[in-house]
PDB file of C-alpha atoms in Angstrom:
ATOM      1  CA  MET I   1     -39.659 214.919 181.176  1.00 49.00           C
ATOM      2  CA  LYS I   2     -42.678 213.667 180.307  1.00 45.00           C
ATOM      3  CA  ILE I   3     -42.227 211.225 177.665  1.00 49.00           C
ATOM      4  CA  VAL I   4     -40.423 209.171 180.314  1.00 45.00           C
ATOM      5  CA  ILE I   5     -43.058 209.323 182.881  1.00 47.00           C
ATOM      6  CA  LYS I   6     -45.113 207.715 180.612  1.00 49.00           C
ATOM      7  CA  GLY I   7     -42.799 205.709 179.429  1.00 49.00           C
ATOM      8  CA  LEU I   8     -41.906 203.852 183.171  1.00 45.00           C
ATOM      9  CA  VAL I   9     -45.792 203.953 183.397  1.00 44.00           C
ATOM     10  CA  ILE I  10     -46.444 201.803 180.387  1.00 45.00           C
ATOM     11  CA  ILE I  11     -43.330 199.810 181.300  1.00 45.00           C
ATOM     12  CA  ALA I  12     -44.411 198.843 184.479  1.00 46.00           C
ATOM     13  CA  PHE I  13     -47.661 197.837 183.053  1.00 44.00           C
ATOM     14  CA  LEU I  14     -46.309 195.667 180.659  1.00 45.00           C
ATOM     15  CA  ALA I  15     -44.067 194.178 183.727  1.00 47.00           C
ATOM     16  CA  ALA I  16     -47.383 193.666 185.635  1.00 46.00           C
ATOM     17  CA  GLY I  17     -49.132 191.579 182.196  1.00 47.00           C
ATOM     18  CA  MET I  18     -45.709 189.506 182.119  1.00 46.00           C
ATOM     19  CA  SER I  19     -45.960 188.493 185.751  1.00 44.00           C
ATOM     20  CA  LEU I  20     -49.526 187.306 185.573  1.00 44.00           C
ATOM     21  CA  PHE I  21     -49.285 185.599 182.581  1.00 44.00           C
ATOM     22  CA  SER I  22     -45.899 183.845 183.762  1.00 41.00           C
ATOM     23  CA  SER I  23     -47.524 182.451 186.915  1.00 44.00           C
ATOM     24  CA  GLY I  24     -49.446 180.434 184.982  1.00 52.00           C
ATOM     25  CA  GLN I  25     -53.409 182.583 186.063  1.00 55.00           C
ATOM     26  CA  TYR I  26     -54.913 186.345 185.139  1.00 51.00           C
ATOM     27  CA  ASP I  27     -57.852 187.728 186.923  1.00 52.00           C
ATOM     28  CA  MET I  28     -61.099 188.622 184.186  1.00 63.00           C
ATOM     29  CA  ASP I  29     -62.283 189.613 187.585  1.00 85.00           C
ATOM     30  CA  PRO I  30     -61.234 189.849 192.088  1.00 90.00           C
ATOM     31  CA  ASN I  31     -63.452 187.145 191.796  1.00 94.00           C
ATOM     32  CA  GLU I  32     -62.951 184.738 189.222  1.00 96.00           C
ATOM     33  CA  ARG I  33     -59.794 183.038 187.329  1.00 96.00           C
ATOM     34  CA  ILE I  34     -58.047 182.140 185.045  1.00 96.00           C
ATOM     35  CA  PHE I  35     -55.175 179.113 184.794  1.00 97.00           C
ATOM     36  CA  ASP I  36     -53.123 178.956 182.134  1.00 93.00           C
ATOM     37  CA  VAL I  37     -51.863 175.250 182.892  1.00 94.00           C
ATOM     38  CA  GLY I  38     -51.406 173.633 179.093  1.00 91.00           C
ATOM     39  CA  ASP I  39     -52.922 169.767 177.824  1.00 95.00           C
ATOM     40  CA  PHE I  40     -53.871 167.419 180.714  1.00 96.00           C
ATOM     41  CA  HIS I  41     -55.901 164.197 180.686  1.00 96.00           C
ATOM     42  CA  SER I  42     -56.910 163.790 184.669  1.00 98.00           C
ATOM     43  CA  ILE I  43     -58.175 165.795 187.091  1.00 98.00           C
ATOM     44  CA  SER I  44     -56.930 166.007 191.469  1.00 97.00           C
ATOM     45  CA  ASN I  45     -59.414 167.477 193.599  1.00 96.00           C
ATOM     46  CA  SER I  46     -58.248 167.733 197.128  1.00 92.00           C
ATOM     47  CA  ILE I  47     -59.926 170.752 198.447  1.00 90.00           C
ATOM     48  CA  PRO I  48     -64.162 171.178 198.568  1.00 92.00           C
ATOM     49  CA  ALA I  49     -64.438 173.300 195.708  1.00 93.00           C
ATOM     50  CA  ASP I  50     -66.949 171.890 193.244  1.00 95.00           C
ATOM     51  CA  LEU I  51     -66.218 170.961 190.201  1.00 98.00           C
ATOM     52  CA  VAL I  52     -68.037 171.025 186.543  1.00 98.00           C
ATOM     53  CA  ILE I  53     -66.576 169.893 183.695  1.00 98.00           C
ATOM     54  CA  ARG I  54     -67.663 170.360 180.441  1.00 98.00           C
ATOM     55  CA  LEU I  55     -66.519 167.697 177.721  1.00 96.00           C
ATOM     56  CA  ASN I  56     -65.963 169.852 174.482  1.00 92.00           C
ATOM     57  CA  GLU I  57     -62.400 170.316 172.442  1.00 88.00           C
ATOM     58  CA  SER I  58     -61.259 172.986 173.958  1.00 89.00           C
ATOM     59  CA  ARG I  59     -59.126 173.051 177.244  1.00 92.00           C
ATOM     60  CA  ARG I  60     -60.165 175.780 179.876  1.00 96.00           C
ATOM     61  CA  VAL I  61     -59.672 175.851 183.885  1.00 98.00           C
ATOM     62  CA  GLU I  62     -61.181 178.753 185.794  1.00 98.00           C
ATOM     63  CA  ALA I  63     -62.234 179.400 189.881  1.00 98.00           C
ATOM     64  CA  ARG I  64     -65.086 181.015 191.731  1.00 97.00           C
ATOM     65  CA  GLY I  65     -64.151 182.673 194.546  1.00 95.00           C
ATOM     66  CA  ASP I  66     -63.800 185.365 196.640  1.00 94.00           C
ATOM     67  CA  LYS I  67     -59.812 186.923 196.309  1.00 93.00           C
ATOM     68  CA  GLY I  68     -58.533 185.864 199.316  1.00 90.00           C
ATOM     69  CA  GLN I  69     -59.640 181.617 198.554  1.00 90.00           C
ATOM     70  CA  LEU I  70     -58.507 182.441 195.050  1.00 92.00           C
ATOM     71  CA  ASP I  71     -54.737 183.647 196.151  1.00 91.00           C
ATOM     72  CA  GLN I  72     -54.708 180.381 198.143  1.00 90.00           C
ATOM     73  CA  LEU I  73     -55.586 178.045 195.194  1.00 93.00           C
ATOM     74  CA  LYS I  74     -52.683 175.966 193.538  1.00 95.00           C
ATOM     75  CA  VAL I  75     -53.289 174.731 190.185  1.00 97.00           C
ATOM     76  CA  TYR I  76     -50.879 172.806 188.020  1.00 97.00           C
ATOM     77  CA  VAL I  77     -50.233 169.823 185.371  1.00 98.00           C
ATOM     78  CA  ARG I  78     -48.381 167.357 186.295  1.00 97.00           C
ATOM     79  CA  ASN I  79     -47.924 164.225 184.135  1.00 97.00           C
ATOM     80  CA  GLY I  80     -50.516 165.413 182.267  1.00 97.00           C
ATOM     81  CA  GLU I  81     -53.128 165.012 185.427  1.00 98.00           C
ATOM     82  CA  LEU I  82     -54.574 168.551 186.163  1.00 98.00           C
ATOM     83  CA  ILE I  83     -53.979 169.042 190.456  1.00 98.00           C
ATOM     84  CA  ILE I  84     -56.559 172.004 192.426  1.00 96.00           C
ATOM     85  CA  ARG I  85     -54.753 171.834 196.438  1.00 93.00           C
ATOM     86  CA  ARG I  86     -54.270 174.866 198.485  1.00 90.00           C
ATOM     87  CA  LYS I  87     -51.290 176.569 198.617  1.00 88.00           C
ATOM     88  CA  ILE I  88     -50.249 176.484 202.365  1.00 81.00           C
ATOM     89  CA  ARG I  89     -50.823 173.327 204.341  1.00 73.00           C
ATOM     90  CA  PHE I  90     -52.095 174.903 207.392  1.00 67.00           C
ATOM     91  CA  PHE I  91     -54.893 176.855 205.436  1.00 68.00           C
ATOM     92  CA  SER I  92     -57.965 175.703 206.470  1.00 78.00           C
ATOM     93  CA  LEU I  93     -59.789 173.650 203.884  1.00 76.00           C
ATOM     94  CA  LYS I  94     -63.481 174.391 205.071  1.00 77.00           C
ATOM     95  CA  ARG I  95     -61.948 178.871 204.444  1.00 81.00           C
ATOM     96  CA  LEU I  96     -62.076 177.209 200.446  1.00 84.00           C
ATOM     97  CA  ARG I  97     -65.934 175.702 201.384  1.00 89.00           C
ATOM     98  CA  GLY I  98     -68.032 177.581 197.790  1.00 90.00           C
ATOM     99  CA  VAL I  99     -64.886 177.812 195.391  1.00 93.00           C
ATOM    100  CA  GLN I 100     -66.571 176.686 192.040  1.00 96.00           C
ATOM    101  CA  PHE I 101     -64.331 175.687 188.743  1.00 97.00           C
ATOM    102  CA  THR I 102     -65.206 175.630 186.084  1.00 98.00           C
ATOM    103  CA  ILE I 103     -62.883 172.612 183.390  1.00 98.00           C
ATOM    104  CA  SER I 104     -62.885 172.474 179.760  1.00 98.00           C
ATOM    105  CA  MET I 105     -61.485 169.481 178.620  1.00 96.00           C
ATOM    106  CA  PRO I 106     -62.156 166.228 175.618  1.00 94.00           C
ATOM    107  CA  GLY I 107     -64.303 164.014 176.740  1.00 92.00           C
ATOM    108  CA  SER I 108     -62.734 160.965 174.967  1.00 92.00           C
ATOM    109  CA  GLU I 109     -59.025 162.159 176.850  1.00 90.00           C
ATOM    110  CA  ILE I 110     -60.816 161.257 180.875  1.00 95.00           C
ATOM    111  CA  ARG I 111     -58.664 158.942 181.881  1.00 97.00           C
ATOM    112  CA  SER I 112     -59.146 159.681 185.709  1.00 98.00           C
ATOM    113  CA  LEU I 113     -61.005 161.699 188.017  1.00 98.00           C
ATOM    114  CA  ASN I 114     -60.259 161.853 191.337  1.00 97.00           C
ATOM    115  CA  LEU I 115     -62.033 163.816 194.370  1.00 96.00           C
ATOM    116  CA  SER I 116     -60.635 164.102 198.214  1.00 89.00           C
ATOM    117  CA  SER I 117     -61.528 166.340 200.927  1.00 85.00           C
ATOM    118  CA  SER I 118     -65.187 166.721 200.019  1.00 88.00           C
ATOM    119  CA  GLY I 119     -65.284 168.042 196.647  1.00 89.00           C
ATOM    120  CA  ASN I 120     -67.987 167.627 194.005  1.00 95.00           C
ATOM    121  CA  ALA I 121     -67.680 167.023 190.973  1.00 98.00           C
ATOM    122  CA  GLU I 122     -69.863 166.743 187.862  1.00 98.00           C
ATOM    123  CA  VAL I 123     -69.499 166.292 184.443  1.00 98.00           C
ATOM    124  CA  LEU I 124     -71.422 167.526 180.982  1.00 97.00           C
ATOM    125  CA  GLY I 125     -71.734 165.636 178.359  1.00 96.00           C
ATOM    126  CA  ASP I 126     -70.283 162.320 177.693  1.00 96.00           C
ATOM    127  CA  LEU I 127     -67.422 160.205 178.564  1.00 96.00           C
ATOM    128  CA  LYS I 128     -66.223 158.768 175.211  1.00 94.00           C
ATOM    129  CA  ALA I 129     -63.212 157.010 176.633  1.00 93.00           C
ATOM    130  CA  LEU I 130     -60.891 153.525 176.450  1.00 95.00           C
ATOM    131  CA  LYS I 131     -60.279 152.978 180.097  1.00 97.00           C
ATOM    132  CA  THR I 132     -61.324 155.747 182.393  1.00 98.00           C
ATOM    133  CA  GLN I 133     -61.387 155.520 186.868  1.00 98.00           C
ATOM    134  CA  LEU I 134     -63.835 157.596 188.901  1.00 98.00           C
ATOM    135  CA  ARG I 135     -62.852 158.449 192.413  1.00 97.00           C
ATOM    136  CA  THR I 136     -64.008 160.362 195.626  1.00 95.00           C
ATOM    137  CA  SER I 137     -63.583 159.200 198.855  1.00 87.00           C
ATOM    138  CA  SER I 138     -64.149 162.708 201.766  1.00 83.00           C
ATOM    139  CA  SER I 139     -67.468 162.415 201.821  1.00 86.00           C
ATOM    140  CA  GLY I 140     -67.106 163.899 197.371  1.00 89.00           C
ATOM    141  CA  SER I 141     -69.773 162.977 195.052  1.00 96.00           C
ATOM    142  CA  ILE I 142     -69.841 163.101 191.208  1.00 98.00           C
ATOM    143  CA  LYS I 143     -72.135 162.076 188.572  1.00 98.00           C
ATOM    144  CA  ALA I 144     -71.016 161.129 184.747  1.00 98.00           C
ATOM    145  CA  GLN I 145     -72.154 159.481 182.010  1.00 98.00           C
ATOM    146  CA  GLY I 146     -71.310 157.601 179.151  1.00 97.00           C
ATOM    147  CA  ASP I 147     -69.910 155.029 176.490  1.00 96.00           C
ATOM    148  CA  VAL I 148     -66.258 154.309 178.458  1.00 96.00           C
ATOM    149  CA  GLU I 149     -64.831 150.438 177.436  1.00 97.00           C
ATOM    150  CA  TYR I 150     -63.613 149.908 180.929  1.00 98.00           C
ATOM    151  CA  LEU I 151     -64.782 152.252 183.803  1.00 98.00           C
ATOM    152  CA  GLN I 152     -63.267 151.396 187.592  1.00 98.00           C
ATOM    153  CA  ILE I 153     -65.626 153.435 190.303  1.00 98.00           C
ATOM    154  CA  THR I 154     -63.889 153.729 194.066  1.00 97.00           C
ATOM    155  CA  SER I 155     -65.660 155.395 196.726  1.00 94.00           C
ATOM    156  CA  SER I 156     -65.494 155.742 200.530  1.00 89.00           C
ATOM    157  CA  SER I 157     -65.354 157.385 203.197  1.00 86.00           C
ATOM    158  CA  SER I 158     -68.949 158.027 202.555  1.00 88.00           C
ATOM    159  CA  GLY I 159     -68.656 159.118 199.190  1.00 90.00           C
ATOM    160  CA  ASP I 160     -70.499 159.155 196.485  1.00 95.00           C
ATOM    161  CA  ILE I 161     -70.874 158.260 192.557  1.00 97.00           C
ATOM    162  CA  SER I 162     -73.610 158.040 189.879  1.00 98.00           C
ATOM    163  CA  TYR I 163     -73.014 157.062 186.947  1.00 98.00           C
ATOM    164  CA  SER I 164     -74.919 155.961 183.252  1.00 98.00           C
ATOM    165  CA  GLY I 165     -73.510 154.282 180.277  1.00 97.00           C
ATOM    166  CA  VAL I 166     -72.607 151.522 178.002  1.00 96.00           C
ATOM    167  CA  ASN I 167     -69.190 149.904 179.456  1.00 96.00           C
ATOM    168  CA  ARG I 168     -67.871 146.168 177.976  1.00 97.00           C
ATOM    169  CA  GLU I 169     -66.061 146.524 182.002  1.00 98.00           C
ATOM    170  CA  MET I 170     -67.151 147.665 184.775  1.00 98.00           C
ATOM    171  CA  ASN I 171     -65.272 147.635 188.148  1.00 98.00           C
ATOM    172  CA  ILE I 172     -67.005 149.036 191.182  1.00 98.00           C
ATOM    173  CA  TRP I 173     -64.412 148.721 194.896  1.00 97.00           C
ATOM    174  CA  LEU I 174     -66.241 150.440 197.395  1.00 96.00           C
ATOM    175  CA  SER I 175     -65.266 150.595 201.602  1.00 91.00           C
ATOM    176  CA  ALA I 176     -66.335 152.983 204.841  1.00 87.00           C
ATOM    177  CA  SER I 177     -69.774 153.681 203.574  1.00 90.00           C
ATOM    178  CA  GLY I 178     -69.201 154.706 200.287  1.00 92.00           C
ATOM    179  CA  GLU I 179     -71.983 154.516 197.297  1.00 95.00           C
ATOM    180  CA  ALA I 180     -72.578 154.258 194.402  1.00 97.00           C
ATOM    181  CA  ASP I 181     -75.550 154.287 192.090  1.00 98.00           C
ATOM    182  CA  VAL I 182     -74.846 153.484 188.314  1.00 98.00           C
ATOM    183  CA  ASP I 183     -77.091 152.009 185.263  1.00 99.00           C
ATOM    184  CA  VAL I 184     -75.804 150.257 183.193  1.00 98.00           C
ATOM    185  CA  ARG I 185     -75.146 148.035 179.565  1.00 98.00           C
ATOM    186  CA  ALA I 186     -72.388 146.031 179.856  1.00 98.00           C
ATOM    187  CA  MET I 187     -70.146 143.016 179.393  1.00 99.00           C
ATOM    188  CA  LYS I 188     -69.733 142.304 182.671  1.00 99.00           C
ATOM    189  CA  VAL I 189     -69.661 143.921 186.162  1.00 99.00           C
ATOM    190  CA  GLU I 190     -67.591 143.461 189.400  1.00 99.00           C
ATOM    191  CA  ALA I 191     -68.447 144.569 192.455  1.00 98.00           C
ATOM    192  CA  SER I 192     -66.379 144.282 196.062  1.00 98.00           C
ATOM    193  CA  ILE I 193     -67.995 146.239 199.125  1.00 96.00           C
ATOM    194  CA  SER I 194     -66.650 145.966 202.287  1.00 89.00           C
ATOM    195  CA  SER I 195     -67.726 148.253 205.497  1.00 85.00           C
ATOM    196  CA  SER I 196     -71.803 149.326 204.986  1.00 87.00           C
ATOM    197  CA  GLY I 197     -70.855 150.578 201.489  1.00 92.00           C
ATOM    198  CA  ASN I 198     -73.923 149.868 198.867  1.00 96.00           C
ATOM    199  CA  ILE I 199     -74.974 149.794 195.420  1.00 98.00           C
ATOM    200  CA  TYR I 200     -77.634 150.855 193.624  1.00 98.00           C
ATOM    201  CA  ILE I 201     -78.042 149.632 190.162  1.00 99.00           C
ATOM    202  CA  THR I 202     -80.060 149.163 187.410  1.00 99.00           C
ATOM    203  CA  GLY I 203     -79.443 148.021 184.128  1.00 99.00           C
ATOM    204  CA  GLU I 204     -78.631 144.370 182.776  1.00 99.00           C
ATOM    205  CA  ALA I 205     -74.797 142.493 181.879  1.00 99.00           C
ATOM    206  CA  VAL I 206     -74.210 139.338 180.736  1.00 99.00           C
ATOM    207  CA  GLU I 207     -70.991 138.479 183.677  1.00 99.00           C
ATOM    208  CA  THR I 208     -71.865 139.300 186.639  1.00 99.00           C
ATOM    209  CA  GLU I 209     -69.266 138.458 190.033  1.00 99.00           C
ATOM    210  CA  LEU I 210     -69.706 140.159 193.494  1.00 99.00           C
ATOM    211  CA  ARG I 211     -67.768 140.048 196.933  1.00 98.00           C
ATOM    212  CA  LEU I 212     -69.979 141.649 199.719  1.00 97.00           C
ATOM    213  CA  SER I 213     -68.766 141.649 203.355  1.00 95.00           C
ATOM    214  CA  SER I 214     -69.531 143.554 206.167  1.00 93.00           C
ATOM    215  CA  GLY I 215     -72.563 145.370 205.862  1.00 92.00           C
ATOM    216  CA  GLY I 216     -72.081 145.762 201.549  1.00 94.00           C
ATOM    217  CA  GLU I 217     -75.046 146.088 199.947  1.00 97.00           C
ATOM    218  CA  PHE I 218     -75.841 145.517 196.227  1.00 98.00           C
ATOM    219  CA  ILE I 219     -79.320 146.313 195.975  1.00 98.00           C
ATOM    220  CA  GLY I 220     -80.686 145.875 192.166  1.00 98.00           C
ATOM    221  CA  PRO I 221     -84.004 144.571 191.996  1.00 98.00           C
ATOM    222  CA  GLY I 222     -83.997 146.069 188.356  1.00 98.00           C
ATOM    223  CA  PHE I 223     -80.515 144.607 187.540  1.00 99.00           C
ATOM    224  CA  ILE I 224     -80.349 141.301 185.117  1.00 99.00           C
ATOM    225  CA  THR I 225     -77.729 139.653 184.275  1.00 99.00           C
ATOM    226  CA  GLU I 226     -77.326 136.046 182.297  1.00 99.00           C
ATOM    227  CA  ASN I 227     -74.379 134.917 184.963  1.00 99.00           C
ATOM    228  CA  ALA I 228     -73.629 135.320 187.983  1.00 99.00           C
ATOM    229  CA  ASP I 229     -70.580 134.547 190.993  1.00 99.00           C
ATOM    230  CA  ILE I 230     -71.396 135.478 194.099  1.00 98.00           C
ATOM    231  CA  THR I 231     -69.424 135.605 197.698  1.00 98.00           C
ATOM    232  CA  ILE I 232     -71.381 137.100 200.765  1.00 98.00           C
ATOM    233  CA  SER I 233     -70.525 137.216 204.078  1.00 95.00           C
ATOM    234  CA  SER I 234     -70.478 139.229 207.277  1.00 92.00           C
ATOM    235  CA  SER I 235     -74.385 140.525 207.088  1.00 92.00           C
ATOM    236  CA  ALA I 236     -73.772 141.783 203.957  1.00 96.00           C
ATOM    237  CA  ASN I 237     -77.013 141.690 200.871  1.00 97.00           C
ATOM    238  CA  ALA I 238     -77.548 140.943 197.239  1.00 98.00           C
ATOM    239  CA  GLU I 239     -80.848 141.787 194.711  1.00 99.00           C
ATOM    240  CA  LEU I 240     -80.544 140.831 191.520  1.00 99.00           C
ATOM    241  CA  THR I 241     -82.336 138.808 188.561  1.00 99.00           C
ATOM    242  CA  ILE I 242     -79.859 136.388 186.677  1.00 99.00           C
ATOM    243  CA  LEU I 243     -80.854 134.230 183.894  1.00 99.00           C
ATOM    244  CA  LYS I 244     -78.850 131.308 183.172  1.00 99.00           C
ATOM    245  CA  LYS I 245     -76.417 130.317 185.876  1.00 98.00           C
ATOM    246  CA  LEU I 246     -75.853 131.028 189.339  1.00 99.00           C
ATOM    247  CA  GLU I 247     -72.257 130.188 191.874  1.00 98.00           C
ATOM    248  CA  ALA I 248     -72.271 131.651 195.122  1.00 98.00           C
ATOM    249  CA  SER I 249     -70.989 131.145 198.760  1.00 97.00           C
ATOM    250  CA  LEU I 250     -72.756 132.523 201.673  1.00 96.00           C
ATOM    251  CA  SER I 251     -71.634 132.805 204.979  1.00 94.00           C
ATOM    252  CA  SER I 252     -71.688 134.380 208.544  1.00 91.00           C
ATOM    253  CA  GLY I 253     -75.314 135.818 207.909  1.00 90.00           C
ATOM    254  CA  GLY I 254     -74.990 136.700 204.026  1.00 93.00           C
ATOM    255  CA  ASN I 255     -78.354 136.552 202.351  1.00 96.00           C
ATOM    256  CA  LEU I 256     -79.005 136.141 198.589  1.00 98.00           C
ATOM    257  CA  TYR I 257     -82.232 137.187 197.135  1.00 98.00           C
ATOM    258  CA  TYR I 258     -82.962 136.798 193.143  1.00 98.00           C
ATOM    259  CA  ARG I 259     -85.330 136.104 190.554  1.00 98.00           C
ATOM    260  CA  GLY I 260     -84.947 134.177 187.327  1.00 98.00           C
ATOM    261  CA  ASN I 261     -84.247 129.975 187.451  1.00 98.00           C
ATOM    262  CA  PRO I 262     -80.400 130.067 186.621  1.00 98.00           C
ATOM    263  CA  VAL I 263     -78.937 126.629 186.696  1.00 98.00           C
ATOM    264  CA  MET I 264     -77.790 126.154 190.226  1.00 97.00           C
ATOM    265  CA  GLU I 265     -73.611 125.922 190.514  1.00 94.00           C
ATOM    266  CA  SER I 266     -71.269 124.935 193.238  1.00 92.00           C
ATOM    267  CA  ILE I 267     -73.454 126.367 195.775  1.00 94.00           C
ATOM    268  CA  ARG I 268     -71.901 127.046 198.985  1.00 93.00           C
ATOM    269  CA  THR I 269     -73.860 128.061 202.931  1.00 92.00           C
ATOM    270  CA  SER I 270     -72.850 128.527 206.131  1.00 89.00           C
ATOM    271  CA  SER I 271     -73.131 129.615 209.653  1.00 84.00           C
ATOM    272  CA  SER I 272     -77.050 131.416 208.368  1.00 86.00           C
ATOM    273  CA  GLY I 273     -75.971 132.682 204.808  1.00 88.00           C
ATOM    274  CA  GLU I 274     -78.944 131.754 203.128  1.00 94.00           C
ATOM    275  CA  ILE I 275     -80.314 132.364 198.916  1.00 96.00           C
ATOM    276  CA  ILE I 276     -83.176 133.100 199.091  1.00 96.00           C
ATOM    277  CA  LYS I 277     -85.500 132.979 195.531  1.00 97.00           C
ATOM    278  CA  LYS I 278     -88.325 136.048 195.141  1.00 94.00           C
ATOM    279  CA  ASP I 279     -91.045 136.183 193.037  1.00 81.00           C
TER     280      ASP I 279
END
């Protein structure tokens, strides 16, 4: 009889373990959870959690928080994208504040990092990819660095992205008070800002193309470009150093402050738009 009971206990224990394993998650302690999700090259987080992304050759996804918080997490991979969200749509996002994720993955494979709902992410290590997108909204923030051939930065609704590195091409799209703080060495920098977005930039580029409107600010007293093509309107402003050639169109109170002695080509100003040389 004792042998039968012991056998049943062992079977029940194994069944419970298999259930946790098959669900794609298991516990190290009640406040920590590891998710077995398979391979991924992108990350999308839609909860107010903090992400630390460690760039190495392994893959691992773990979270820390109260057990009640961890029970409400849904973490899975779809089409190569690691998705982090709440299980129940009507579960309050505020109750998930304080959850911390540690994610390990190769830096050469990150194609996109997308944050919303006040999520934050810090990338530890250098990105080394052909093409990567960093995107944040709803007051989320991203900190990253590395060498990416083609980098796209998108920030809106008070989102904030900080990046430093070497790129062939960097595209920055900001709106609705989005911010970007970048230090870059690039062949080309392209930026579009509207609705009070701000770019703080240092470094250098061969070609720079700016489209600024609605109070957008391109703040680059420490940024140098050889050639610039700039359109500014609706009280937007830009400041940078231009060495060789400038093409510009300014209107409706848009201002360009520049250093250097570029050749002026296709210069158009109207409705209080000004081009001002600084010493």
